[in-house]
């Protein structure tokens, strides 16, 4: 296809996907049905890998999860059930793990963006582990949940030795403790408040230090770790309150 044709087709598909997105946001479609109809539109495209990219690159801000997978939308209540029944409700978690593993291996290749989406579409369409169209749509659904999108090709820096990181961390123990406190204190109710104070502490590292970037990275990594730990603690507290 010529570039003009690709653009025109993408514009049409974009409009269709936008309509589906509005139906989903208005609770007219469950998340699984939303994925199913989007998958069906992508499949009819002459450039499915490009439309797949358009779809996934715009999904990052949608709160799509399994919790509403069984919402019975008024017009097509059977779609969600058909998708889940295609693997069996009891096997859904195993199926998700399988999709995650395949997607993880694909991401590890660090392909250029066009090649990545081309191979991803091939995986969704042709992998031997999917037996029918419902399972392929479910594979797309679990891809959305993975957190890998929008996809980027990156150039990872060289890994530092554990001994090097331990030594710098030892020298910065007080700053690390402070960063962890900032990431967990209830005094900072907005994430931007936390981010500003963490950033101030990171930028306070003197420019004259030859390992300044490494020190900054260590503080930032500790901030990430504490935020993750806080999420786990909140989840466990929720479980405890439900018991």
PDB file of C-alpha atoms in Angstrom:
ATOM      1  CA  UNK A   1       0.000   0.000   0.000  1.00  0.00           C
ATOM      2  CA  UNK A   2       1.087   3.564  -0.634  1.00  0.00           C
ATOM      3  CA  UNK A   3       1.620   5.937   2.281  1.00  0.00           C
ATOM      4  CA  UNK A   4      -1.560   7.862   1.377  1.00  0.00           C
ATOM      5  CA  UNK A   5      -3.651   4.671   1.443  1.00  0.00           C
ATOM      6  CA  UNK A   6      -2.150   3.599   4.753  1.00  0.00           C
ATOM      7  CA  UNK A   7      -2.949   6.995   6.269  1.00  0.00           C
ATOM      8  CA  UNK A   8      -6.532   6.929   5.001  1.00  0.00           C
ATOM      9  CA  UNK A   9      -7.085   3.401   6.256  1.00  0.00           C
ATOM     10  CA  UNK A  10      -5.555   4.226   9.633  1.00  0.00           C
ATOM     11  CA  UNK A  11      -7.857   7.242   9.897  1.00  0.00           C
ATOM     12  CA  UNK A  12     -10.903   5.061   9.244  1.00  0.00           C
ATOM     13  CA  UNK A  13      -9.758   2.443  11.729  1.00  0.00           C
ATOM     14  CA  UNK A  14      -8.939   5.156  14.252  1.00  0.00           C
ATOM     15  CA  UNK A  15     -12.526   6.417  14.011  1.00  0.00           C
ATOM     16  CA  UNK A  16     -13.915   2.922  14.517  1.00  0.00           C
ATOM     17  CA  UNK A  17     -11.641   2.275  17.475  1.00  0.00           C
ATOM     18  CA  UNK A  18     -12.645   5.618  18.972  1.00  0.00           C
ATOM     19  CA  UNK A  19     -16.308   4.614  18.747  1.00  0.00           C
ATOM     20  CA  UNK A  20     -15.542   1.354  20.543  1.00  0.00           C
ATOM     21  CA  UNK A  21     -13.561   3.218  23.179  1.00  0.00           C
ATOM     22  CA  UNK A  22     -16.510   5.507  23.871  1.00  0.00           C
ATOM     23  CA  UNK A  23     -18.834   2.514  24.205  1.00  0.00           C
ATOM     24  CA  UNK A  24     -16.413   0.952  26.668  1.00  0.00           C
ATOM     25  CA  UNK A  25     -16.071   4.143  28.699  1.00  0.00           C
ATOM     26  CA  UNK A  26     -19.861   4.429  28.868  1.00  0.00           C
ATOM     27  CA  UNK A  27     -20.136   0.836  30.153  1.00  0.00           C
ATOM     28  CA  UNK A  28     -21.839  -0.359  26.985  1.00  0.00           C
ATOM     29  CA  UNK A  29     -19.079  -2.913  26.404  1.00  0.00           C
ATOM     30  CA  UNK A  30     -17.138  -5.038  28.846  1.00  0.00           C
ATOM     31  CA  UNK A  31     -13.347  -4.982  28.603  1.00  0.00           C
ATOM     32  CA  UNK A  32     -13.273  -8.371  26.890  1.00  0.00           C
ATOM     33  CA  UNK A  33     -15.953  -7.395  24.380  1.00  0.00           C
ATOM     34  CA  UNK A  34     -14.156  -4.112  23.746  1.00  0.00           C
ATOM     35  CA  UNK A  35     -10.998  -6.069  22.965  1.00  0.00           C
ATOM     36  CA  UNK A  36     -12.915  -8.545  20.797  1.00  0.00           C
ATOM     37  CA  UNK A  37     -14.471  -5.904  18.544  1.00  0.00           C
ATOM     38  CA  UNK A  38     -11.199  -3.980  18.340  1.00  0.00           C
ATOM     39  CA  UNK A  39      -9.407  -7.193  17.394  1.00  0.00           C
ATOM     40  CA  UNK A  40     -12.031  -7.849  14.714  1.00  0.00           C
ATOM     41  CA  UNK A  41     -11.493  -4.397  13.215  1.00  0.00           C
ATOM     42  CA  UNK A  42      -7.718  -4.808  13.284  1.00  0.00           C
ATOM     43  CA  UNK A  43      -8.014  -8.171  11.574  1.00  0.00           C
ATOM     44  CA  UNK A  44      -9.924  -6.731   8.606  1.00  0.00           C
ATOM     45  CA  UNK A  45      -7.246  -4.127   7.943  1.00  0.00           C
ATOM     46  CA  UNK A  46      -4.796  -4.409   5.050  1.00  0.00           C
ATOM     47  CA  UNK A  47      -2.087  -3.214   7.447  1.00  0.00           C
ATOM     48  CA  UNK A  48      -3.069  -4.935  10.722  1.00  0.00           C
ATOM     49  CA  UNK A  49       0.314  -4.444  12.376  1.00  0.00           C
ATOM     50  CA  UNK A  50       0.034  -0.667  11.949  1.00  0.00           C
ATOM     51  CA  UNK A  51      -3.538  -0.564  13.233  1.00  0.00           C
ATOM     52  CA  UNK A  52      -2.508  -2.845  16.113  1.00  0.00           C
ATOM     53  CA  UNK A  53       0.137  -0.283  17.016  1.00  0.00           C
ATOM     54  CA  UNK A  54      -2.436   2.502  16.822  1.00  0.00           C
ATOM     55  CA  UNK A  55      -4.707   0.532  19.148  1.00  0.00           C
ATOM     56  CA  UNK A  56      -2.088  -0.496  21.721  1.00  0.00           C
ATOM     57  CA  UNK A  57      -0.250   2.827  21.747  1.00  0.00           C
ATOM     58  CA  UNK A  58      -3.475   4.540  22.758  1.00  0.00           C
ATOM     59  CA  UNK A  59      -4.490   1.989  25.372  1.00  0.00           C
ATOM     60  CA  UNK A  60      -2.042   3.026  28.091  1.00  0.00           C
ATOM     61  CA  UNK A  61      -4.453   5.538  29.640  1.00  0.00           C
ATOM     62  CA  UNK A  62      -7.452   3.194  29.656  1.00  0.00           C
ATOM     63  CA  UNK A  63      -8.165   1.473  32.965  1.00  0.00           C
ATOM     64  CA  UNK A  64      -8.600  -1.920  31.369  1.00  0.00           C
ATOM     65  CA  UNK A  65      -8.546  -4.950  33.645  1.00  0.00           C
ATOM     66  CA  UNK A  66     -10.162  -8.290  34.246  1.00  0.00           C
ATOM     67  CA  UNK A  67     -12.471  -7.064  36.988  1.00  0.00           C
ATOM     68  CA  UNK A  68     -15.195  -6.091  34.520  1.00  0.00           C
ATOM     69  CA  UNK A  69     -14.607  -9.016  32.170  1.00  0.00           C
ATOM     70  CA  UNK A  70     -18.021 -10.477  32.944  1.00  0.00           C
ATOM     71  CA  UNK A  71     -20.070  -7.279  32.694  1.00  0.00           C
ATOM     72  CA  UNK A  72     -23.083  -8.180  30.595  1.00  0.00           C
ATOM     73  CA  UNK A  73     -23.453  -5.413  28.043  1.00  0.00           C
ATOM     74  CA  UNK A  74     -26.957  -4.874  26.782  1.00  0.00           C
ATOM     75  CA  UNK A  75     -26.448  -5.704  23.088  1.00  0.00           C
ATOM     76  CA  UNK A  76     -23.963  -8.585  22.985  1.00  0.00           C
ATOM     77  CA  UNK A  77     -23.884 -10.293  26.384  1.00  0.00           C
ATOM     78  CA  UNK A  78     -22.484 -13.533  24.999  1.00  0.00           C
ATOM     79  CA  UNK A  79     -19.105 -12.283  23.762  1.00  0.00           C
ATOM     80  CA  UNK A  80     -17.323 -12.123  27.134  1.00  0.00           C
ATOM     81  CA  UNK A  81     -18.507 -15.626  28.023  1.00  0.00           C
ATOM     82  CA  UNK A  82     -17.421 -17.038  24.676  1.00  0.00           C
ATOM     83  CA  UNK A  83     -13.953 -15.568  25.063  1.00  0.00           C
ATOM     84  CA  UNK A  84     -13.469 -16.911  28.584  1.00  0.00           C
ATOM     85  CA  UNK A  85     -15.027 -20.269  27.717  1.00  0.00           C
ATOM     86  CA  UNK A  86     -12.570 -20.631  24.844  1.00  0.00           C
ATOM     87  CA  UNK A  87      -9.845 -21.376  27.391  1.00  0.00           C
ATOM     88  CA  UNK A  88     -12.006 -22.273  30.369  1.00  0.00           C
ATOM     89  CA  UNK A  89     -12.458 -19.896  33.307  1.00  0.00           C
ATOM     90  CA  UNK A  90     -10.245 -22.076  35.479  1.00  0.00           C
ATOM     91  CA  UNK A  91      -7.394 -21.816  32.947  1.00  0.00           C
ATOM     92  CA  UNK A  92      -7.509 -18.044  32.391  1.00  0.00           C
ATOM     93  CA  UNK A  93      -4.588 -17.303  34.744  1.00  0.00           C
ATOM     94  CA  UNK A  94      -2.435 -19.983  33.092  1.00  0.00           C
ATOM     95  CA  UNK A  95      -3.317 -18.561  29.707  1.00  0.00           C
ATOM     96  CA  UNK A  96      -2.357 -15.071  30.846  1.00  0.00           C
ATOM     97  CA  UNK A  97       0.994 -16.374  32.089  1.00  0.00           C
ATOM     98  CA  UNK A  98       1.582 -18.025  28.714  1.00  0.00           C
ATOM     99  CA  UNK A  99       0.844 -14.787  26.858  1.00  0.00           C
ATOM    100  CA  UNK A 100       3.089 -12.837  29.254  1.00  0.00           C
ATOM    101  CA  UNK A 101       5.986 -15.227  28.647  1.00  0.00           C
ATOM    102  CA  UNK A 102       5.678 -14.989  24.871  1.00  0.00           C
ATOM    103  CA  UNK A 103       5.356 -11.206  24.971  1.00  0.00           C
ATOM    104  CA  UNK A 104       8.299 -10.916  27.353  1.00  0.00           C
ATOM    105  CA  UNK A 105      10.507 -12.898  24.952  1.00  0.00           C
ATOM    106  CA  UNK A 106       9.444 -10.648  22.098  1.00  0.00           C
ATOM    107  CA  UNK A 107      10.175  -7.463  24.062  1.00  0.00           C
ATOM    108  CA  UNK A 108      13.606  -8.836  25.011  1.00  0.00           C
ATOM    109  CA  UNK A 109      14.570  -8.820  21.333  1.00  0.00           C
ATOM    110  CA  UNK A 110      14.478  -4.996  21.492  1.00  0.00           C
ATOM    111  CA  UNK A 111      13.285  -4.773  17.894  1.00  0.00           C
ATOM    112  CA  UNK A 112      12.639  -1.549  16.060  1.00  0.00           C
ATOM    113  CA  UNK A 113       9.057  -0.406  16.529  1.00  0.00           C
ATOM    114  CA  UNK A 114       7.704  -1.511  13.137  1.00  0.00           C
ATOM    115  CA  UNK A 115       9.285  -4.963  13.407  1.00  0.00           C
ATOM    116  CA  UNK A 116       8.000  -5.387  16.940  1.00  0.00           C
ATOM    117  CA  UNK A 117       4.361  -4.762  16.037  1.00  0.00           C
ATOM    118  CA  UNK A 118       4.692  -6.901  12.923  1.00  0.00           C
ATOM    119  CA  UNK A 119       5.982  -9.846  14.963  1.00  0.00           C
ATOM    120  CA  UNK A 120       3.438  -9.211  17.712  1.00  0.00           C
ATOM    121  CA  UNK A 121       0.599  -9.451  15.207  1.00  0.00           C
ATOM    122  CA  UNK A 122       2.118 -12.650  13.808  1.00  0.00           C
ATOM    123  CA  UNK A 123       2.247 -14.037  17.335  1.00  0.00           C
ATOM    124  CA  UNK A 124      -1.392 -13.166  18.008  1.00  0.00           C
ATOM    125  CA  UNK A 125      -2.544 -14.528  14.653  1.00  0.00           C
ATOM    126  CA  UNK A 126      -0.363 -17.583  14.121  1.00  0.00           C
ATOM    127  CA  UNK A 127       0.915 -18.934  17.436  1.00  0.00           C
ATOM    128  CA  UNK A 128       0.172 -22.639  17.804  1.00  0.00           C
ATOM    129  CA  UNK A 129      -1.150 -22.138  21.349  1.00  0.00           C
ATOM    130  CA  UNK A 130      -4.217 -20.221  20.129  1.00  0.00           C
ATOM    131  CA  UNK A 131      -6.859 -22.460  18.572  1.00  0.00           C
ATOM    132  CA  UNK A 132      -9.536 -19.962  17.541  1.00  0.00           C
ATOM    133  CA  UNK A 133     -10.397 -16.291  17.145  1.00  0.00           C
ATOM    134  CA  UNK A 134     -11.676 -15.955  20.701  1.00  0.00           C
ATOM    135  CA  UNK A 135      -8.365 -17.147  22.112  1.00  0.00           C
ATOM    136  CA  UNK A 136      -6.509 -14.739  19.838  1.00  0.00           C
ATOM    137  CA  UNK A 137      -8.639 -11.866  21.123  1.00  0.00           C
ATOM    138  CA  UNK A 138      -7.938 -12.988  24.680  1.00  0.00           C
ATOM    139  CA  UNK A 139      -4.211 -12.994  23.886  1.00  0.00           C
ATOM    140  CA  UNK A 140      -4.577  -9.375  22.739  1.00  0.00           C
ATOM    141  CA  UNK A 141      -6.453  -8.585  25.952  1.00  0.00           C
ATOM    142  CA  UNK A 142      -3.599  -9.927  28.083  1.00  0.00           C
ATOM    143  CA  UNK A 143      -1.095  -8.021  25.957  1.00  0.00           C
ATOM    144  CA  UNK A 144      -2.936  -4.827  26.894  1.00  0.00           C
ATOM    145  CA  UNK A 145      -2.635  -5.696  30.585  1.00  0.00           C
ATOM    146  CA  UNK A 146       1.102  -6.357  30.336  1.00  0.00           C
ATOM    147  CA  UNK A 147       2.280  -2.757  30.764  1.00  0.00           C
ATOM    148  CA  UNK A 148       4.637  -2.961  27.760  1.00  0.00           C
ATOM    149  CA  UNK A 149       2.727  -0.424  25.688  1.00  0.00           C
ATOM    150  CA  UNK A 150       3.370   1.965  24.095  1.00  0.00           C
ATOM    151  CA  UNK A 151       6.444   0.009  22.968  1.00  0.00           C
ATOM    152  CA  UNK A 152       9.838   1.656  22.478  1.00  0.00           C
ATOM    153  CA  UNK A 153      13.155   0.372  21.230  1.00  0.00           C
ATOM    154  CA  UNK A 154      15.774   1.398  23.774  1.00  0.00           C
ATOM    155  CA  UNK A 155      19.548   1.343  24.273  1.00  0.00           C
ATOM    156  CA  UNK A 156      20.083   0.017  27.821  1.00  0.00           C
ATOM    157  CA  UNK A 157      23.206   1.281  29.622  1.00  0.00           C
ATOM    158  CA  UNK A 158      25.860  -1.188  30.751  1.00  0.00           C
ATOM    159  CA  UNK A 159      25.064  -2.990  33.986  1.00  0.00           C
ATOM    160  CA  UNK A 160      27.048  -1.988  37.072  1.00  0.00           C
ATOM    161  CA  UNK A 161      28.700  -4.613  39.224  1.00  0.00           C
ATOM    162  CA  UNK A 162      26.949  -5.541  42.465  1.00  0.00           C
ATOM    163  CA  UNK A 163      30.068  -4.611  44.417  1.00  0.00           C
ATOM    164  CA  UNK A 164      30.141  -1.138  42.871  1.00  0.00           C
ATOM    165  CA  UNK A 165      26.485  -0.540  43.689  1.00  0.00           C
ATOM    166  CA  UNK A 166      26.889  -1.848  47.242  1.00  0.00           C
ATOM    167  CA  UNK A 167      29.795   0.505  47.905  1.00  0.00           C
ATOM    168  CA  UNK A 168      27.967   3.604  46.677  1.00  0.00           C
ATOM    169  CA  UNK A 169      24.808   2.584  48.537  1.00  0.00           C
ATOM    170  CA  UNK A 170      26.854   2.225  51.712  1.00  0.00           C
ATOM    171  CA  UNK A 171      28.160   5.779  51.279  1.00  0.00           C
ATOM    172  CA  UNK A 172      24.614   7.082  50.723  1.00  0.00           C
ATOM    173  CA  UNK A 173      22.747   5.190  53.420  1.00  0.00           C
ATOM    174  CA  UNK A 174      21.252   8.322  55.032  1.00  0.00           C
ATOM    175  CA  UNK A 175      19.982   9.669  51.716  1.00  0.00           C
ATOM    176  CA  UNK A 176      18.503   6.287  50.838  1.00  0.00           C
ATOM    177  CA  UNK A 177      16.646   6.190  54.156  1.00  0.00           C
ATOM    178  CA  UNK A 178      15.312   9.684  53.487  1.00  0.00           C
ATOM    179  CA  UNK A 179      14.176   8.777  49.961  1.00  0.00           C
ATOM    180  CA  UNK A 180      12.360   5.721  51.268  1.00  0.00           C
ATOM    181  CA  UNK A 181      10.622   7.815  53.898  1.00  0.00           C
ATOM    182  CA  UNK A 182       9.497  10.346  51.296  1.00  0.00           C
ATOM    183  CA  UNK A 183       8.017   7.528  49.238  1.00  0.00           C
ATOM    184  CA  UNK A 184       5.957   6.161  52.117  1.00  0.00           C
ATOM    185  CA  UNK A 185       5.000   9.084  54.380  1.00  0.00           C
ATOM    186  CA  UNK A 186       1.266   9.947  54.505  1.00  0.00           C
ATOM    187  CA  UNK A 187       2.187  13.642  54.693  1.00  0.00           C
ATOM    188  CA  UNK A 188       2.635  13.679  50.930  1.00  0.00           C
ATOM    189  CA  UNK A 189      -0.787  12.906  49.501  1.00  0.00           C
ATOM    190  CA  UNK A 190      -0.046  13.644  45.842  1.00  0.00           C
ATOM    191  CA  UNK A 191       2.508  11.690  43.854  1.00  0.00           C
ATOM    192  CA  UNK A 192       3.767  14.955  42.420  1.00  0.00           C
ATOM    193  CA  UNK A 193       4.550  16.148  45.956  1.00  0.00           C
ATOM    194  CA  UNK A 194       6.628  13.050  46.541  1.00  0.00           C
ATOM    195  CA  UNK A 195       8.275  13.377  43.142  1.00  0.00           C
ATOM    196  CA  UNK A 196       9.296  16.997  43.780  1.00  0.00           C
ATOM    197  CA  UNK A 197      10.939  16.187  47.115  1.00  0.00           C
ATOM    198  CA  UNK A 198      12.660  13.106  45.721  1.00  0.00           C
ATOM    199  CA  UNK A 199      13.878  15.147  42.758  1.00  0.00           C
ATOM    200  CA  UNK A 200      15.206  17.878  45.058  1.00  0.00           C
ATOM    201  CA  UNK A 201      17.200  15.292  46.998  1.00  0.00           C
ATOM    202  CA  UNK A 202      18.553  13.688  43.837  1.00  0.00           C
ATOM    203  CA  UNK A 203      19.595  17.039  42.358  1.00  0.00           C
ATOM    204  CA  UNK A 204      21.330  17.982  45.612  1.00  0.00           C
ATOM    205  CA  UNK A 205      24.143  15.542  44.794  1.00  0.00           C
ATOM    206  CA  UNK A 206      27.172  17.744  43.938  1.00  0.00           C
ATOM    207  CA  UNK A 207      28.136  18.119  40.280  1.00  0.00           C
ATOM    208  CA  UNK A 208      31.774  17.639  41.229  1.00  0.00           C
ATOM    209  CA  UNK A 209      31.380  13.966  42.137  1.00  0.00           C
ATOM    210  CA  UNK A 210      32.628  11.697  39.323  1.00  0.00           C
ATOM    211  CA  UNK A 211      29.981   9.089  40.149  1.00  0.00           C
ATOM    212  CA  UNK A 212      27.133  11.607  40.440  1.00  0.00           C
ATOM    213  CA  UNK A 213      24.969   9.901  37.813  1.00  0.00           C
ATOM    214  CA  UNK A 214      25.354   6.545  39.571  1.00  0.00           C
ATOM    215  CA  UNK A 215      24.393   8.092  42.899  1.00  0.00           C
ATOM    216  CA  UNK A 216      21.361   9.756  41.336  1.00  0.00           C
ATOM    217  CA  UNK A 217      20.316   6.454  39.769  1.00  0.00           C
ATOM    218  CA  UNK A 218      20.591   4.657  43.116  1.00  0.00           C
ATOM    219  CA  UNK A 219      18.344   7.183  44.847  1.00  0.00           C
ATOM    220  CA  UNK A 220      15.818   7.021  42.037  1.00  0.00           C
ATOM    221  CA  UNK A 221      15.863   3.211  42.073  1.00  0.00           C
ATOM    222  CA  UNK A 222      15.220   3.201  45.817  1.00  0.00           C
ATOM    223  CA  UNK A 223      12.300   5.554  45.296  1.00  0.00           C
ATOM    224  CA  UNK A 224      10.839   3.151  42.725  1.00  0.00           C
ATOM    225  CA  UNK A 225      11.336   0.199  45.062  1.00  0.00           C
ATOM    226  CA  UNK A 226       9.604   1.898  47.962  1.00  0.00           C
ATOM    227  CA  UNK A 227       6.651   2.907  45.797  1.00  0.00           C
ATOM    228  CA  UNK A 228       6.320  -0.732  44.685  1.00  0.00           C
ATOM    229  CA  UNK A 229       6.546  -1.911  48.297  1.00  0.00           C
ATOM    230  CA  UNK A 230       3.891   0.603  49.303  1.00  0.00           C
ATOM    231  CA  UNK A 231       1.588  -0.780  46.635  1.00  0.00           C
ATOM    232  CA  UNK A 232       2.081  -4.313  47.945  1.00  0.00           C
ATOM    233  CA  UNK A 233       1.434  -3.184  51.532  1.00  0.00           C
ATOM    234  CA  UNK A 234      -1.773  -1.414  50.513  1.00  0.00           C
ATOM    235  CA  UNK A 235      -2.914  -4.514  48.647  1.00  0.00           C
ATOM    236  CA  UNK A 236      -2.241  -6.750  51.655  1.00  0.00           C
ATOM    237  CA  UNK A 237      -4.098  -4.322  53.926  1.00  0.00           C
ATOM    238  CA  UNK A 238      -7.074  -4.483  51.563  1.00  0.00           C
ATOM    239  CA  UNK A 239      -7.058  -8.271  51.737  1.00  0.00           C
ATOM    240  CA  UNK A 240      -6.853  -8.122  55.528  1.00  0.00           C
ATOM    241  CA  UNK A 241      -9.788  -5.725  55.783  1.00  0.00           C
ATOM    242  CA  UNK A 242     -11.920  -8.020  53.614  1.00  0.00           C
ATOM    243  CA  UNK A 243     -11.237 -11.063  55.768  1.00  0.00           C
TER     244      UNK A 243
END
